[in-house]
Coordinates of C-alpha atoms in Angstrom, one line a residue:
M34 CA -12.4 17.3 -1.9
M35 CA -11.5 19.5 -4.8
L36 CA -8.9 22.3 -4.2
H37 CA -10.8 25.4 -5.3
E38 CA -9.1 28.8 -5.6
D39 CA -11.2 30.4 -2.8
T40 CA -10.3 27.5 -0.5
R41 CA -6.7 27.7 -1.5
A42 CA -6.6 31.5 -0.8
Q43 CA -8.2 30.9 2.6
W44 CA -5.7 28.2 3.5
E45 CA -2.7 30.2 2.6
H46 CA -3.5 32.6 5.5
Y47 CA -3.7 29.9 8.1
T48 CA -1.2 29.6 10.9
P49 CA 1.3 26.7 10.5
Q50 CA -0.6 24.6 13.0
A51 CA -3.9 25.3 11.4
F52 CA -2.5 24.6 7.9
I53 CA -1.0 21.3 9.1
G54 CA -4.2 20.3 10.9
T55 CA -6.8 21.4 8.3
V56 CA -5.0 21.0 5.0
L57 CA -2.5 18.2 5.5
H58 CA -4.0 16.1 8.2
G59 CA -7.5 17.0 7.1
A60 CA -8.3 17.5 3.4
L61 CA -5.1 15.9 2.0
R62 CA -5.3 12.9 4.2
D63 CA -9.0 12.4 3.1
K64 CA -7.9 12.7 -0.5
L65 CA -5.1 10.2 0.0
Q66 CA -7.4 7.7 1.7
L67 CA -10.0 8.0 -1.1
T68 CA -7.4 7.5 -3.7
S69 CA -6.0 4.5 -1.9
T70 CA -9.5 3.0 -1.6
V71 CA -10.2 3.5 -5.3
I72 CA -6.9 1.9 -6.3
H73 CA -7.3 -1.0 -3.8
V74 CA -10.9 -1.8 -5.1
Y75 CA -9.9 -1.7 -8.7
T76 CA -6.8 -3.8 -8.0
Q77 CA -9.1 -6.5 -6.4
I78 CA -11.4 -6.3 -9.4
M79 CA -8.5 -6.8 -11.9
F80 CA -7.6 -10.0 -10.1
H81 CA -11.2 -11.3 -10.4
I82 CA -11.5 -10.7 -14.2
P83 CA -9.8 -13.5 -16.2
D84 CA -9.3 -11.3 -19.2
T85 CA -6.8 -9.2 -17.3
D86 CA -4.5 -12.1 -16.4
S87 CA -2.4 -12.1 -19.6
V88 CA -2.4 -8.4 -20.5
L89 CA 1.1 -7.1 -21.0
L90 CA 1.7 -3.4 -21.4
S91 CA 3.8 -2.1 -24.2
T92 CA 4.4 1.2 -22.3
A93 CA 6.9 0.9 -19.5
A94 CA 5.7 2.2 -16.2
G95 CA 8.3 4.4 -14.4
G96 CA 11.2 2.3 -13.1
D97 CA 9.6 -1.0 -14.2
L98 CA 10.9 -3.5 -16.7
P99 CA 10.2 -2.6 -20.4
T100 CA 7.1 -4.8 -20.4
T101 CA 4.9 -5.2 -17.3
S102 CA 1.6 -6.8 -16.8
L103 CA -1.7 -4.9 -16.2
R104 CA -2.1 -6.5 -12.8
D105 CA 1.5 -5.6 -11.8
A106 CA 0.8 -2.0 -12.6
F107 CA -2.2 -2.1 -10.3
I108 CA -0.2 -3.8 -7.6
T109 CA 2.5 -1.1 -7.9
M110 CA -0.2 1.6 -7.6
R111 CA -1.8 -0.1 -4.6
W112 CA 1.5 -0.4 -2.8
N113 CA 2.4 3.3 -3.4
A114 CA -1.1 4.4 -2.4
A115 CA -0.7 2.5 0.9
E116 CA 2.7 4.1 1.4
M117 CA 1.1 7.6 0.9
V118 CA -1.5 6.8 3.6
D119 CA 1.3 5.6 5.9
V120 CA 3.3 8.8 5.3
I121 CA 0.4 11.1 6.1
Q122 CA -0.4 9.2 9.2
G123 CA 3.0 9.8 10.6
D124 CA 4.9 6.7 9.4
S125 CA 7.8 8.7 8.0
V126 CA 11.3 9.8 8.9
T127 CA 11.8 11.2 12.4
L128 CA 12.3 14.9 12.4
P129 CA 15.0 16.6 14.5
T130 CA 14.0 17.7 18.0
R131 CA 14.1 21.3 16.9
Y132 CA 12.0 20.9 13.8
T133 CA 10.0 23.8 12.4
P134 CA 6.5 23.6 10.8
A135 CA 8.3 24.3 7.5
M136 CA 10.6 21.3 8.0
Y137 CA 7.6 19.1 8.9
I138 CA 5.6 20.2 5.8
S139 CA 8.7 19.8 3.5
S140 CA 9.3 16.3 4.9
L141 CA 5.7 15.3 4.3
I142 CA 5.9 16.7 0.7
R143 CA 9.0 14.7 0.0
G144 CA 7.6 11.6 1.5
L145 CA 4.4 11.8 -0.5
K146 CA 5.7 13.1 -3.8
Q147 CA 7.7 10.0 -4.8
H148 CA 4.6 7.8 -4.4
V149 CA 2.1 10.0 -6.1
V150 CA 4.5 10.4 -9.1
T151 CA 4.8 6.6 -9.4
I152 CA 1.0 6.2 -9.3
H153 CA 0.6 8.9 -11.9
Q154 CA 3.2 7.2 -14.2
C155 CA 1.5 3.8 -13.9
A156 CA -2.0 5.3 -14.5
S157 CA -0.7 7.2 -17.5
A158 CA 0.9 4.1 -18.9
L159 CA -2.4 2.2 -18.5
H160 CA -4.4 5.0 -20.0
D161 CA -2.3 5.2 -23.1
D162 CA -1.4 1.5 -23.7
P163 CA -2.8 -0.2 -26.8
A164 CA -3.2 -3.5 -25.0
V165 CA -5.4 -1.8 -22.4
R166 CA -7.4 -0.1 -25.1
S167 CA -8.1 -3.4 -26.7
L168 CA -9.7 -4.8 -23.5
G169 CA -12.7 -2.6 -23.9
Y170 CA -15.3 -2.4 -21.2
V171 CA -14.6 -5.4 -19.0
L172 CA -15.2 -3.8 -15.6
P173 CA -18.4 -3.4 -13.6
N174 CA -20.7 -0.5 -14.4
D175 CA -19.6 -0.7 -18.1
R176 CA -16.2 0.9 -17.3
S177 CA -12.9 0.3 -19.0
V178 CA -9.4 0.1 -17.5
R179 CA -8.8 3.4 -19.4
D180 CA -11.7 4.9 -17.5
V181 CA -10.2 3.7 -14.2
A182 CA -6.8 5.0 -15.2
A183 CA -8.4 8.4 -16.0
E184 CA -10.0 8.5 -12.6
I185 CA -6.7 7.7 -10.9
L186 CA -5.0 10.4 -12.9
E187 CA -7.6 12.9 -11.7
H188 CA -6.9 11.9 -8.1
T189 CA -3.1 12.2 -8.6
A190 CA -3.5 15.6 -10.2
E191 CA -5.5 16.8 -7.2
I192 CA -2.9 15.4 -4.8
M193 CA -0.2 17.2 -6.7
R194 CA -2.1 20.4 -6.4
F195 CA -2.2 19.9 -2.6
L196 CA 1.5 19.3 -2.6
K197 CA 2.2 22.4 -4.7
L198 CA 0.0 24.4 -2.3
A199 CA 2.0 23.0 0.6
Q200 CA 5.3 23.8 -1.1
A201 CA 4.1 27.4 -1.7
Y202 CA 3.1 27.6 2.0
V203 CA 6.6 26.4 3.1
E204 CA 8.2 29.0 0.8
K205 CA 6.0 31.7 2.3
L206 CA 6.9 30.6 5.9
R207 CA 10.6 30.7 5.0
S208 CA 10.4 34.1 3.4
C209 CA 8.7 35.5 6.5
A210 CA 11.2 34.0 8.9

């Protein structure tokens, strides 16, 4: 689901419970699950294509060693995508007994942001890497690894828009309190 301005404007007026249910546990969860599925499928494909076995990236992915392999970058993205799905499904830190909706939303944002940033960094590194460019179109449907990286970047950008909307909503809640 794309986050359009009219949808965003409508969601900003929801009650906290409606915002959490519709936006976070609805649209955002769907987006995270789709992103996770895309990354998982392409990770599996990478391991079935012999040409991807020895590809070392010259661009370091966030926090990784100076040189990492193409397959390792996909494994890193897959792990982080799975973690995002876990976070949105409630596998995150326990909130205090007197939590507020703003605290819950903020906790969710923090839990998701670190993973989406890592995925975005890995996909950016893949997209811009000369070794990946030299692979050409080795994937099914005449796609390149750069095409896949671009698709993942679109997903992460959309997730970041959801998180920014959620942060703006939290700030609105706090200013009205």
